[in-house]
Amino acid sequence: MRGLRPPAFSSASRSREEPPPREVRSGAATRSPAGVTAAEHGSALWASRLSPRGAEDQALAGGIMVTEQEVEAIGQVLVDPKQPLQARFRALFTLRGLGGPGAIAWISRAFDDDSALLKHELAYCLGQMQDSRAIPVLTGVLRDTRQEPMVRHEAGEALGAIGNPQALELLRQYCSDPVVEVAETCQLAVRRLEWLQQHPGQPTVAGPYLSVDPAPPAEERDMGQLREALLDETLPLFDRYRAMFALRNAGGQEAALALAEGLRCGSALFRHEVGYVLGQLQHEAAVPQLAATLARPAESPMVRHECAEALGAIARPSCLAALHAHAADPERVVRESCLVALDMYEQESGPFQQDRPEQPRPPP
Ligand SMILES: [Fe+2]
Ligand SMILES: [Fe+2]
């Protein structure tokens, strides 16, 4: 799967501030002017989903033109349980990049799958698309107690990410859900929506990462203060998340190590978000803590899953042993995450990723 990112489509060739206009048109050509198919682009988008470059790709995805038949072909891959998981994830990320009601409809259809990993990613993508037309399906998933906690959590988070106050009443109802991860997620989502109401006109996506986060980054810049806020379990989760995203945006080894300390904090939801953020940061300093958390059988599968994917995103040789060690883990969501992470590793360490700025690459 190496080499799917053509040089003509590399992030260096376009400004992050100037995404091209959305051009998803029925009956239009299936290739962008750069010669990239939607499916190829979905691969690149999936492979770098966590990184700033991934966010940039997300913006660029609007430049891909597809036919309705191609959207359908991509959707069919997503909903087909016989397809390999990696192919289904790529289809999902392609649909996410394309956006629109057709993409939302296909993504919605996959919620009756039996992979919690895939379903939670469906909800994540619907949230990141920030399209209010996804509110009904996400509402259904949050309400459906047959769905795994990890999936319901992601539906709640997505309802917060969309940013439409229409979801507030529902989210308030689920702030006391018996599943603690769901309750905490809804509390955060309510705080986010209230924050947006109190700060009208503020960009919902700011800083080097274009992901829609469950909380805005703190304004504090002092790393010591941010670390303290992150690890202070007496503070509201929303404030600790704000410190988390400010540390991520600051980047570097000090931030990575402070965040990695968060993998020992009390809330599984918090720890899983730390894992996710460390994947975005892609700093090798966090690899030992991520690998140790992945290896802890008593840890929540949701946290172990996020650590596995972070190791795939960091994509250094030091990550490989841990991913291989858990590729047959008895916990399905962990096992599948390792497979997906190994796929990401392949992409992240592919020939078009040699210019990553965070860390010098060790000699081969
Ligand atoms: Fe999550
Ligand atoms: Fe996740």
Tab-separated table of C-alpha atoms and ligand atoms in Angstrom:
chain	number	residue	atom	x	y	z
A	1	MET	CA	0.000	0.000	0.000
A	2	ARG	CA	3.041	2.214	-0.142
A	3	GLY	CA	3.201	5.010	-2.597
A	4	LEU	CA	-0.476	5.819	-2.834
A	5	ARG	CA	0.207	9.463	-2.082
A	6	PRO	CA	1.301	10.921	-5.420
A	7	PRO	CA	3.879	13.706	-5.178
A	8	ALA	CA	1.556	16.061	-7.058
A	9	PHE	CA	-0.829	15.786	-4.126
A	10	SER	CA	1.689	16.258	-1.335
A	11	SER	CA	0.905	18.771	1.366
A	12	ALA	CA	3.915	20.859	0.453
A	13	SER	CA	2.322	21.823	-2.847
A	14	ARG	CA	-0.704	23.592	-1.387
A	15	SER	CA	-1.345	26.071	1.343
A	16	ARG	CA	-3.342	24.804	4.308
A	17	GLU	CA	-5.187	28.096	4.416
A	18	GLU	CA	-6.470	27.773	0.886
A	19	PRO	CA	-8.382	24.549	0.389
A	20	PRO	CA	-9.796	24.297	-3.116
A	21	PRO	CA	-13.533	24.760	-3.572
A	22	ARG	CA	-15.686	21.684	-3.083
A	23	GLU	CA	-16.340	20.094	-6.425
A	24	VAL	CA	-18.331	16.934	-5.833
A	25	ARG	CA	-20.535	16.853	-8.873
A	26	SER	CA	-22.780	14.262	-10.235
A	27	GLY	CA	-21.638	13.049	-13.630
A	28	ALA	CA	-18.263	14.777	-13.357
A	29	ALA	CA	-14.875	13.237	-14.070
A	30	THR	CA	-13.628	10.635	-11.621
A	31	ARG	CA	-10.160	12.125	-11.359
A	32	SER	CA	-9.051	15.408	-9.921
A	33	PRO	CA	-6.812	17.622	-12.061
A	34	ALA	CA	-3.899	16.127	-10.117
A	35	GLY	CA	-4.878	12.694	-11.459
A	36	VAL	CA	-5.957	11.282	-8.120
A	37	THR	CA	-9.037	9.121	-7.791
A	38	ALA	CA	-11.322	9.502	-4.812
A	39	ALA	CA	-10.372	6.017	-3.670
A	40	GLU	CA	-6.651	6.753	-3.880
A	41	HIS	CA	-7.222	9.929	-1.999
A	42	GLY	CA	-9.218	8.100	0.656
A	43	SER	CA	-6.188	5.900	1.234
A	44	ALA	CA	-3.941	8.858	1.813
A	45	LEU	CA	-6.557	10.518	3.976
A	46	TRP	CA	-6.962	7.420	6.092
A	47	ALA	CA	-3.247	6.804	6.408
A	48	SER	CA	-2.558	10.261	7.749
A	49	ARG	CA	-5.857	10.804	9.532
A	50	LEU	CA	-4.263	11.834	12.770
A	51	SER	CA	-1.592	14.202	11.604
A	52	PRO	CA	-1.695	17.845	10.611
A	53	ARG	CA	-1.042	16.635	7.100
A	54	GLY	CA	-4.066	14.390	7.392
A	55	ALA	CA	-6.161	17.399	8.246
A	56	GLU	CA	-4.782	19.176	5.257
A	57	ASP	CA	-5.662	16.246	3.070
A	58	GLN	CA	-9.144	16.460	4.469
A	59	ALA	CA	-9.418	19.986	3.166
A	60	LEU	CA	-7.990	18.906	-0.160
A	61	ALA	CA	-10.484	16.100	-0.516
A	62	GLY	CA	-13.048	18.649	-1.619
A	63	GLY	CA	-11.176	18.877	-4.919
A	64	ILE	CA	-11.972	15.295	-5.912
A	65	MET	CA	-14.799	14.920	-8.393
A	66	VAL	CA	-16.792	11.716	-8.430
A	67	THR	CA	-19.805	10.246	-10.109
A	68	GLU	CA	-22.791	8.975	-8.173
A	69	GLN	CA	-21.796	5.487	-9.279
A	70	GLU	CA	-18.370	5.942	-7.771
A	71	VAL	CA	-19.864	7.099	-4.460
A	72	GLU	CA	-22.025	3.994	-4.558
A	73	ALA	CA	-19.029	1.755	-5.310
A	74	ILE	CA	-17.158	3.257	-2.367
A	75	GLY	CA	-20.230	2.905	-0.151
A	76	GLN	CA	-20.604	-0.748	-1.130
A	77	VAL	CA	-17.052	-1.433	0.057
A	78	LEU	CA	-17.806	0.260	3.364
A	79	VAL	CA	-20.941	-1.767	4.091
A	80	ASP	CA	-19.557	-5.121	2.907
A	81	PRO	CA	-18.423	-7.196	5.905
A	82	LYS	CA	-16.513	-9.515	3.578
A	83	GLN	CA	-14.136	-6.731	2.566
A	84	PRO	CA	-10.894	-6.417	4.559
A	85	LEU	CA	-11.200	-3.926	7.397
A	86	GLN	CA	-8.448	-1.715	5.986
A	87	ALA	CA	-10.359	-1.385	2.680
A	88	ARG	CA	-13.525	-0.493	4.571
A	89	PHE	CA	-11.692	2.184	6.555
A	90	ARG	CA	-10.302	3.645	3.372
A	91	ALA	CA	-13.793	3.719	1.879
A	92	LEU	CA	-15.058	5.444	5.014
A	93	PHE	CA	-12.386	8.117	4.879
A	94	THR	CA	-13.017	8.658	1.196
A	95	LEU	CA	-16.711	9.240	1.906
A	96	ARG	CA	-15.820	11.550	4.760
A	97	GLY	CA	-13.649	13.603	2.424
A	98	LEU	CA	-16.368	13.760	-0.213
A	99	GLY	CA	-19.128	14.754	2.201
A	100	GLY	CA	-22.745	15.460	1.319
A	101	PRO	CA	-25.996	13.570	1.886
A	102	GLY	CA	-24.950	10.563	-0.227
A	103	ALA	CA	-21.811	10.014	1.821
A	104	ILE	CA	-23.748	10.457	5.087
A	105	ALA	CA	-26.339	7.912	3.933
A	106	TRP	CA	-23.685	5.288	3.136
A	107	ILE	CA	-21.846	5.874	6.391
A	108	SER	CA	-25.126	5.622	8.318
A	109	ARG	CA	-25.893	2.235	6.774
A	110	ALA	CA	-22.809	0.647	8.333
A	111	PHE	CA	-23.977	1.103	11.949
A	112	ASP	CA	-25.433	-2.396	11.982
A	113	ASP	CA	-21.993	-3.927	11.463
A	114	ASP	CA	-20.497	-6.087	14.179
A	115	SER	CA	-17.131	-4.314	14.379
A	116	ALA	CA	-17.219	-1.751	17.191
A	117	LEU	CA	-13.986	-0.327	15.805
A	118	LEU	CA	-15.539	0.391	12.432
A	119	LYS	CA	-18.772	1.753	13.929
A	120	HIS	CA	-16.990	4.136	16.300
A	121	GLU	CA	-14.994	5.416	13.350
A	122	LEU	CA	-18.239	5.982	11.407
A	123	ALA	CA	-19.483	8.204	14.216
A	124	TYR	CA	-16.124	9.982	14.451
A	125	CYS	CA	-16.197	10.756	10.734
A	126	LEU	CA	-19.782	12.005	10.846
A	127	GLY	CA	-18.772	14.393	13.625
A	128	GLN	CA	-15.715	15.630	11.784
A	129	MET	CA	-17.830	16.315	8.692
A	130	GLN	CA	-19.800	18.836	10.809
A	131	ASP	CA	-22.946	18.356	8.768
A	132	SER	CA	-26.176	18.695	10.750
A	133	ARG	CA	-27.836	16.178	8.436
A	134	ALA	CA	-25.976	13.509	10.430
A	135	ILE	CA	-27.677	14.488	13.718
A	136	PRO	CA	-30.598	12.027	13.383
A	137	VAL	CA	-28.397	8.972	12.829
A	138	LEU	CA	-26.005	9.976	15.609
A	139	THR	CA	-28.947	10.544	17.943
A	140	GLY	CA	-30.154	7.018	17.203
A	141	VAL	CA	-26.723	5.541	17.935
A	142	LEU	CA	-26.346	7.434	21.225
A	143	ARG	CA	-29.785	6.254	22.339
A	144	ASP	CA	-29.209	2.631	21.289
A	145	THR	CA	-27.898	0.798	24.339
A	146	ARG	CA	-27.216	-2.290	22.218
A	147	GLN	CA	-24.386	-0.366	20.600
A	148	GLU	CA	-21.019	-0.745	22.347
A	149	PRO	CA	-20.082	2.032	24.830
A	150	MET	CA	-17.213	3.052	22.573
A	151	VAL	CA	-19.627	3.577	19.681
A	152	ARG	CA	-22.180	5.471	21.759
A	153	HIS	CA	-19.368	7.601	23.162
A	154	GLU	CA	-18.220	8.537	19.680
A	155	ALA	CA	-21.796	9.378	18.643
A	156	GLY	CA	-22.100	11.730	21.629
A	157	GLU	CA	-18.760	13.322	20.827
A	158	ALA	CA	-19.774	13.700	17.183
A	159	LEU	CA	-22.959	15.493	18.199
A	160	GLY	CA	-20.752	17.947	20.079
A	161	ALA	CA	-18.353	18.241	17.146
A	162	ILE	CA	-21.103	19.171	14.696
A	163	GLY	CA	-21.621	22.205	16.892
A	164	ASN	CA	-25.363	22.560	16.388
A	165	PRO	CA	-27.132	23.592	19.638
A	166	GLN	CA	-30.080	21.501	18.478
A	167	ALA	CA	-28.259	18.528	20.060
A	168	LEU	CA	-27.972	20.154	23.505
A	169	GLU	CA	-31.145	18.796	25.038
A	170	LEU	CA	-30.375	15.213	24.052
A	171	LEU	CA	-26.783	15.478	25.239
A	172	ARG	CA	-27.951	16.851	28.609
A	173	GLN	CA	-30.203	13.813	29.008
A	174	TYR	CA	-27.241	11.478	28.568
A	175	CYS	CA	-24.935	13.339	30.959
A	176	SER	CA	-25.970	10.836	33.630
A	177	ASP	CA	-25.917	7.706	31.466
A	178	PRO	CA	-24.994	4.609	33.501
A	179	VAL	CA	-22.063	4.017	31.129
A	180	VAL	CA	-19.489	6.401	32.534
A	181	GLU	CA	-17.659	6.953	29.211
A	182	VAL	CA	-20.938	7.958	27.590
A	183	ALA	CA	-21.899	10.245	30.484
A	184	GLU	CA	-18.507	11.991	30.511
A	185	THR	CA	-18.571	12.378	26.726
A	186	CYS	CA	-21.982	14.024	26.854
A	187	GLN	CA	-20.858	16.334	29.673
A	188	LEU	CA	-17.930	17.418	27.512
A	189	ALA	CA	-20.113	17.838	24.440
A	190	VAL	CA	-22.555	20.009	26.401
A	191	ARG	CA	-19.661	22.161	27.651
A	192	ARG	CA	-18.348	22.473	24.089
A	193	LEU	CA	-21.717	23.552	22.697
A	194	GLU	CA	-22.170	26.039	25.543
A	195	TRP	CA	-18.655	27.372	24.940
A	196	LEU	CA	-19.466	27.850	21.252
A	197	GLN	CA	-22.603	29.780	22.215
A	198	GLN	CA	-20.575	31.982	24.557
A	199	HIS	CA	-17.881	32.590	21.927
A	200	PRO	CA	-19.774	33.235	18.719
A	201	GLY	CA	-17.638	33.652	15.638
A	202	GLN	CA	-14.662	31.783	17.138
A	203	PRO	CA	-13.226	29.289	14.672
A	204	THR	CA	-14.128	25.761	15.778
A	205	VAL	CA	-10.923	24.475	14.237
A	206	ALA	CA	-7.727	26.356	15.058
A	207	GLY	CA	-4.041	25.621	15.410
A	208	PRO	CA	-1.867	23.202	13.483
A	209	TYR	CA	-4.344	20.308	13.717
A	210	LEU	CA	-7.555	20.709	11.792
A	211	SER	CA	-9.446	18.052	13.743
A	212	VAL	CA	-12.640	19.191	15.447
A	213	ASP	CA	-11.724	18.588	19.095
A	214	PRO	CA	-14.062	17.977	22.047
A	215	ALA	CA	-12.751	21.155	23.715
A	216	PRO	CA	-10.942	24.282	22.514
A	217	PRO	CA	-7.243	24.521	23.438
A	218	ALA	CA	-6.416	26.437	26.629
A	219	GLU	CA	-4.984	29.905	26.141
A	220	GLU	CA	-2.227	29.185	28.695
A	221	ARG	CA	1.177	28.728	27.027
A	222	ASP	CA	3.330	27.719	30.010
A	223	MET	CA	4.087	24.014	29.625
A	224	GLY	CA	4.389	23.433	33.373
A	225	GLN	CA	0.989	25.013	34.026
A	226	LEU	CA	-0.567	23.041	31.209
A	227	ARG	CA	0.908	19.804	32.518
A	228	GLU	CA	-0.416	20.565	35.972
A	229	ALA	CA	-3.919	21.284	34.661
A	230	LEU	CA	-3.850	18.139	32.530
A	231	LEU	CA	-3.012	15.899	35.467
A	232	ASP	CA	-5.145	17.627	38.129
A	233	GLU	CA	-8.001	15.206	38.685
A	234	THR	CA	-9.926	17.731	40.786
A	235	LEU	CA	-10.458	19.963	37.735
A	236	PRO	CA	-13.436	19.510	35.393
A	237	LEU	CA	-12.668	17.204	32.485
A	238	PHE	CA	-13.368	20.041	30.030
A	239	ASP	CA	-10.553	22.155	31.491
A	240	ARG	CA	-8.145	19.222	31.472
A	241	TYR	CA	-9.038	18.556	27.825
A	242	ARG	CA	-8.318	22.209	27.063
A	243	ALA	CA	-4.848	21.765	28.567
A	244	MET	CA	-4.430	18.547	26.579
A	245	PHE	CA	-5.120	20.219	23.242
A	246	ALA	CA	-2.903	23.191	24.100
A	247	LEU	CA	-0.038	20.777	24.877
A	248	ARG	CA	-0.625	18.956	21.610
A	249	ASN	CA	-0.600	22.221	19.672
A	250	ALA	CA	2.634	23.256	21.414
A	251	GLY	CA	4.226	19.964	20.369
A	252	GLY	CA	7.733	18.723	21.078
A	253	GLN	CA	9.171	16.246	23.544
A	254	GLU	CA	8.157	18.078	26.736
A	255	ALA	CA	4.530	18.131	25.613
A	256	ALA	CA	4.640	14.492	24.508
A	257	LEU	CA	6.029	13.375	27.877
A	258	ALA	CA	3.503	15.451	29.829
A	259	LEU	CA	0.678	13.970	27.772
A	260	ALA	CA	2.047	10.465	28.225
A	261	GLU	CA	1.770	10.937	32.004
A	262	GLY	CA	-1.949	11.333	31.390
A	263	LEU	CA	-2.128	7.672	30.389
A	264	ARG	CA	-2.049	6.923	34.130
A	265	CYS	CA	-4.964	9.206	35.092
A	266	GLY	CA	-8.299	8.046	36.454
A	267	SER	CA	-10.878	8.319	33.667
A	268	ALA	CA	-10.766	5.803	30.790
A	269	LEU	CA	-12.322	8.435	28.535
A	270	PHE	CA	-9.530	10.849	29.417
A	271	ARG	CA	-6.840	8.213	28.865
A	272	HIS	CA	-8.257	7.276	25.473
A	273	GLU	CA	-8.215	10.908	24.403
A	274	VAL	CA	-4.588	11.173	25.531
A	275	GLY	CA	-3.826	8.158	23.331
A	276	TYR	CA	-5.546	9.811	20.375
A	277	VAL	CA	-3.715	13.098	20.889
A	278	LEU	CA	-0.350	11.317	21.155
A	279	GLY	CA	-1.129	9.773	17.773
A	280	GLN	CA	-1.710	13.220	16.349
A	281	LEU	CA	1.495	14.521	17.912
A	282	GLN	CA	3.505	11.627	16.426
A	283	HIS	CA	6.406	12.083	18.838
A	284	GLU	CA	8.547	9.048	19.442
A	285	ALA	CA	9.144	10.008	23.101
A	286	ALA	CA	5.681	8.655	23.953
A	287	VAL	CA	6.208	5.219	22.401
A	288	PRO	CA	7.230	3.392	25.642
A	289	GLN	CA	4.146	4.623	27.530
A	290	LEU	CA	1.832	3.885	24.605
A	291	ALA	CA	3.264	0.388	24.227
A	292	ALA	CA	2.973	-0.245	27.980
A	293	THR	CA	-0.665	0.875	27.983
A	294	LEU	CA	-1.470	-1.296	24.971
A	295	ALA	CA	0.092	-4.250	26.785
A	296	ARG	CA	-1.997	-3.800	29.966
A	297	PRO	CA	-4.777	-6.407	29.741
A	298	ALA	CA	-6.797	-4.780	32.534
A	299	GLU	CA	-6.880	-1.461	30.683
A	300	SER	CA	-10.118	-0.459	28.924
A	301	PRO	CA	-10.183	-1.757	25.309
A	302	MET	CA	-11.096	1.756	24.191
A	303	VAL	CA	-7.829	3.060	25.638
A	304	ARG	CA	-5.737	0.177	24.309
A	305	HIS	CA	-7.275	0.703	20.869
A	306	GLU	CA	-6.292	4.361	20.841
A	307	CYS	CA	-2.733	3.530	21.949
A	308	ALA	CA	-2.400	0.991	19.138
A	309	GLU	CA	-3.524	3.505	16.538
A	310	ALA	CA	-1.200	6.131	17.986
A	311	LEU	CA	1.715	3.717	17.579
A	312	GLY	CA	0.671	3.192	13.959
A	313	ALA	CA	0.587	6.941	13.395
A	314	ILE	CA	3.980	7.521	15.045
A	315	ALA	CA	5.263	4.851	12.680
A	316	ARG	CA	8.820	4.360	13.940
A	317	PRO	CA	10.491	0.971	14.064
A	318	SER	CA	10.153	1.138	17.884
A	319	CYS	CA	6.359	0.879	17.452
A	320	LEU	CA	6.342	-2.311	15.460
A	321	ALA	CA	7.010	-4.898	18.172
A	322	ALA	CA	4.054	-3.763	20.287
A	323	LEU	CA	1.698	-3.777	17.302
A	324	HIS	CA	2.768	-7.240	16.198
A	325	ALA	CA	2.511	-8.507	19.792
A	326	HIS	CA	-1.177	-7.556	19.954
A	327	ALA	CA	-2.233	-8.278	16.380
A	328	ALA	CA	-3.896	-11.450	17.700
A	329	ASP	CA	-5.126	-9.962	20.996
A	330	PRO	CA	-8.181	-11.730	22.477
A	331	GLU	CA	-9.949	-8.355	22.611
A	332	ARG	CA	-11.387	-7.832	19.131
A	333	VAL	CA	-11.209	-4.051	19.125
A	334	VAL	CA	-7.531	-4.187	20.130
A	335	ARG	CA	-6.721	-6.822	17.548
A	336	GLU	CA	-8.428	-4.877	14.772
A	337	SER	CA	-6.786	-1.636	15.887
A	338	CYS	CA	-3.362	-3.254	15.608
A	339	LEU	CA	-4.125	-4.385	12.060
A	340	VAL	CA	-5.325	-0.921	11.116
A	341	ALA	CA	-2.296	0.599	12.879
A	342	LEU	CA	0.085	-1.631	10.933
A	343	ASP	CA	-1.620	-0.394	7.764
A	344	MET	CA	-1.112	3.199	8.933
A	345	TYR	CA	2.506	2.384	9.744
A	346	GLU	CA	3.026	1.235	6.170
A	347	GLN	CA	1.561	4.459	4.858
A	348	GLU	CA	3.271	6.762	7.328
A	349	SER	CA	6.679	5.246	6.671
A	350	GLY	CA	6.127	5.155	2.901
A	351	PRO	CA	8.239	7.036	0.358
A	352	PHE	CA	6.171	10.221	0.434
A	353	GLN	CA	6.504	10.620	4.175
A	354	GLN	CA	10.248	11.097	4.296
A	355	ASP	CA	9.957	14.846	4.894
A	356	ARG	CA	8.121	14.645	8.207
A	357	PRO	CA	9.464	17.427	10.354
A	358	GLU	CA	8.866	16.197	13.906
A	359	GLN	CA	11.753	13.811	14.364
A	360	PRO	CA	14.797	12.924	12.336
A	361	ARG	CA	14.306	9.475	10.861
A	362	PRO	CA	16.834	6.926	12.093
A	363	PRO	CA	19.175	5.620	9.409
A	364	PRO	CA	17.892	2.482	7.657
B	1	FE	FE	-13.178	8.442	21.128
B	2	FE	FE	-10.949	5.716	18.576
